[in-house]
Tab-separated table of C-alpha atoms in Angstrom:
chain	number	residue	atom	x	y	z
P	17	UNK	CA	-16.038	100.126	-4.030
P	18	UNK	CA	-14.084	99.445	-0.865
P	19	UNK	CA	-11.065	97.186	-0.245
P	20	UNK	CA	-13.170	94.454	1.414
P	21	UNK	CA	-15.335	94.071	-1.696
P	22	UNK	CA	-12.294	94.157	-3.979
P	23	UNK	CA	-10.704	91.325	-1.956
P	24	UNK	CA	-13.924	89.313	-2.167
P	25	UNK	CA	-14.003	89.725	-5.959
P	26	UNK	CA	-10.306	88.808	-6.265
P	27	UNK	CA	-10.909	85.626	-4.263
P	28	UNK	CA	-13.942	84.596	-6.338
P	29	UNK	CA	-12.090	85.276	-9.608
P	30	UNK	CA	-8.951	83.491	-8.398
P	31	UNK	CA	-6.732	86.467	-9.179
P	32	UNK	CA	-4.000	88.366	-7.389
P	33	UNK	CA	-4.033	91.268	-9.820
P	34	UNK	CA	-7.020	93.618	-9.697
P	35	UNK	CA	-6.089	97.020	-11.114
P	36	UNK	CA	-8.642	99.600	-12.174
P	37	UNK	CA	-8.218	101.104	-15.634
P	38	UNK	CA	-10.170	103.563	-17.731
P	39	UNK	CA	-12.542	106.257	-16.641
P	40	UNK	CA	-15.323	104.078	-15.242
P	41	UNK	CA	-18.880	105.148	-15.613
P	42	UNK	CA	-22.430	104.570	-14.703
P	43	UNK	CA	-25.931	105.733	-15.088
P	44	UNK	CA	-28.744	106.730	-12.815
P	45	UNK	CA	-28.910	103.247	-11.259
P	46	UNK	CA	-25.476	101.593	-11.081
P	47	UNK	CA	-21.820	102.522	-11.435
P	48	UNK	CA	-18.965	100.487	-12.796
P	49	UNK	CA	-15.272	100.227	-13.511
P	50	UNK	CA	-13.013	98.035	-15.589
P	51	UNK	CA	-10.182	96.062	-14.014
P	52	UNK	CA	-7.186	94.104	-15.237
P	53	UNK	CA	-6.848	90.674	-13.593
P	54	UNK	CA	-4.508	87.702	-13.938
P	55	UNK	CA	-7.052	86.236	-16.383
P	56	UNK	CA	-7.785	89.313	-18.510
P	57	UNK	CA	-10.047	92.326	-18.242
P	58	UNK	CA	-13.341	92.389	-16.354
P	59	UNK	CA	-16.075	94.953	-15.832
P	60	UNK	CA	-17.529	95.353	-12.342
P	61	UNK	CA	-20.892	97.016	-11.888
P	62	UNK	CA	-21.859	97.960	-8.358
P	63	UNK	CA	-24.985	99.214	-6.672
P	64	UNK	CA	-25.525	99.906	-2.945
P	65	UNK	CA	-29.320	99.401	-2.873
P	66	UNK	CA	-31.051	96.367	-1.367
P	67	UNK	CA	-32.712	95.620	-4.733
P	68	UNK	CA	-29.330	95.268	-6.482
P	69	UNK	CA	-28.948	91.499	-6.004
P	70	UNK	CA	-32.261	90.684	-7.721
P	71	UNK	CA	-31.482	93.144	-10.511
P	72	UNK	CA	-27.969	91.736	-11.087
P	73	UNK	CA	-29.134	88.093	-10.865
P	74	UNK	CA	-31.617	88.856	-13.653
P	75	UNK	CA	-28.938	90.577	-15.717
P	76	UNK	CA	-26.628	87.590	-15.204
P	77	UNK	CA	-29.334	85.147	-16.371
P	78	UNK	CA	-30.285	87.313	-19.356
P	79	UNK	CA	-26.718	87.834	-20.560
P	80	UNK	CA	-25.986	84.129	-20.060
P	81	UNK	CA	-28.968	83.217	-22.239
P	82	UNK	CA	-27.882	85.627	-24.988
P	83	UNK	CA	-24.222	84.574	-24.694
P	84	UNK	CA	-25.191	80.900	-25.041
P	85	UNK	CA	-26.895	81.530	-28.400
P	86	UNK	CA	-23.520	82.446	-29.909
P	87	UNK	CA	-25.327	84.846	-32.254
P	88	UNK	CA	-24.060	88.201	-31.014
P	89	UNK	CA	-21.123	89.246	-28.858
P	90	UNK	CA	-22.143	90.193	-25.334
P	91	UNK	CA	-19.965	90.264	-22.228
P	92	UNK	CA	-19.734	86.850	-20.617
P	93	UNK	CA	-21.264	87.138	-17.144
P	94	UNK	CA	-18.891	85.839	-14.463
P	95	UNK	CA	-20.488	86.333	-11.057
P	96	UNK	CA	-22.853	88.226	-8.806
P	97	UNK	CA	-21.842	88.853	-5.213
P	98	UNK	CA	-23.476	90.465	-2.222
P	99	UNK	CA	-21.578	93.467	-0.937
P	100	UNK	CA	-21.036	93.175	2.848
P	101	UNK	CA	-21.659	96.938	3.088
P	102	UNK	CA	-25.000	96.679	1.245
P	103	UNK	CA	-26.111	96.074	-2.290
P	104	UNK	CA	-24.337	93.810	-4.756
P	105	UNK	CA	-21.800	93.671	-7.566
P	106	UNK	CA	-22.032	92.121	-11.019
P	107	UNK	CA	-18.807	91.003	-12.715
P	108	UNK	CA	-18.568	90.306	-16.427
P	109	UNK	CA	-16.030	90.069	-19.175
P	110	UNK	CA	-14.804	93.500	-20.249
P	111	UNK	CA	-15.605	94.443	-23.846
P	112	UNK	CA	-13.870	97.307	-25.609
P	113	UNK	CA	-16.737	99.362	-26.997
P	114	UNK	CA	-14.675	102.010	-28.796
P	115	UNK	CA	-14.980	102.358	-32.566
P	116	UNK	CA	-17.995	100.092	-32.928
P	117	UNK	CA	-20.025	102.441	-35.140
P	118	UNK	CA	-18.317	101.019	-38.221
P	119	UNK	CA	-20.041	97.702	-37.462
P	120	UNK	CA	-23.625	99.023	-37.422
P	121	UNK	CA	-24.765	96.809	-40.311
P	122	UNK	CA	-23.212	93.684	-38.797
P	123	UNK	CA	-24.825	94.489	-35.455
P	124	UNK	CA	-28.240	94.661	-37.143
P	125	UNK	CA	-27.698	91.273	-38.801
P	126	UNK	CA	-26.595	89.679	-35.536
P	127	UNK	CA	-29.576	91.118	-33.654
P	128	UNK	CA	-31.838	89.609	-36.308
P	129	UNK	CA	-30.094	86.224	-35.853
P	130	UNK	CA	-30.570	86.505	-32.102
P	131	UNK	CA	-34.305	87.042	-32.558
P	132	UNK	CA	-34.504	84.061	-34.932
P	133	UNK	CA	-32.387	81.789	-32.723
P	134	UNK	CA	-35.297	79.850	-31.212
P	135	UNK	CA	-36.765	79.196	-34.674
P	136	UNK	CA	-33.381	77.906	-35.895
P	137	UNK	CA	-33.171	75.594	-32.854
P	138	UNK	CA	-36.571	74.127	-33.750
P	139	UNK	CA	-35.394	73.393	-37.303
P	140	UNK	CA	-32.125	71.833	-36.081
P	141	UNK	CA	-33.888	69.561	-33.619
P	142	UNK	CA	-35.994	68.168	-36.414
P	143	UNK	CA	-32.891	67.180	-38.411
P	144	UNK	CA	-30.248	66.370	-35.763
P	145	UNK	CA	-29.000	62.801	-35.630
P	146	UNK	CA	-27.629	61.487	-32.384
P	147	UNK	CA	-24.670	59.125	-32.147
P	148	UNK	CA	-25.145	58.124	-28.550
P	149	UNK	CA	-22.303	60.418	-27.518
P	150	UNK	CA	-23.037	63.969	-26.440
P	151	UNK	CA	-20.269	66.103	-27.896
P	152	UNK	CA	-21.984	69.456	-27.612
P	153	UNK	CA	-24.946	70.881	-25.824
P	154	UNK	CA	-27.856	71.400	-28.184
P	155	UNK	CA	-30.161	74.132	-26.915
P	156	UNK	CA	-33.783	73.233	-26.366
P	157	UNK	CA	-36.580	74.782	-28.389
P	158	UNK	CA	-38.804	77.018	-26.266
P	159	UNK	CA	-42.465	76.960	-27.266
P	160	UNK	CA	-43.712	79.394	-24.627
P	161	UNK	CA	-43.217	83.049	-23.733
P	162	UNK	CA	-41.379	84.002	-20.555
P	163	UNK	CA	-38.052	83.543	-18.837
P	164	UNK	CA	-36.789	81.373	-15.980
P	165	UNK	CA	-35.465	84.304	-13.932
P	166	UNK	CA	-36.851	87.578	-12.673
P	167	UNK	CA	-35.384	90.464	-14.629
P	168	UNK	CA	-35.708	94.137	-13.863
P	169	UNK	CA	-36.263	97.415	-15.634
P	170	UNK	CA	-34.239	99.557	-13.288
P	171	UNK	CA	-35.255	98.313	-9.848
P	172	UNK	CA	-38.719	97.241	-11.009
P	173	UNK	CA	-39.069	93.446	-11.339
P	174	UNK	CA	-40.621	92.245	-14.588
P	175	UNK	CA	-43.203	89.464	-14.683
P	176	UNK	CA	-41.551	86.712	-16.724
P	177	UNK	CA	-44.071	83.995	-15.900
P	178	UNK	CA	-44.202	81.363	-18.637
P	179	UNK	CA	-47.348	81.653	-20.780
P	180	UNK	CA	-48.635	79.997	-23.944
P	181	UNK	CA	-49.243	83.298	-25.702
P	182	UNK	CA	-47.866	86.830	-25.694
P	183	UNK	CA	-49.836	88.905	-23.147
């Protein structure tokens, strides 16, 4: 990632400090590095391909939806930016992934809760009383299959069109 993109990220995050730490990494599609900022640690994933923006927008929407369930810890997505030199970057909260194998059982329980989240929302909506004051956002029950954003498997966009049954 070049200095121009780093400055753009710093501006969007409202930080002066932007220091790379750790070994970085990546796979066959994107690369990434962790950075220390004035506000804590972030992870920046970057990809030079033209399809990167759509892919990262879908990842942002997906992680936001999972994050909002408050059922399992995922990195909080922060922003997606176009790279002036091509491609895009995705910035999220940095999570320390070392030593997590001791939490395998807890992870399984939280994944189960995530998959039951919509059912729990339906039950809560049937019993929630309202006081006329909105003190917290209550998620809406979803009675269809699909997603509001295009997501990707690699660079391939997935059809997330809302349907009444599972195709």
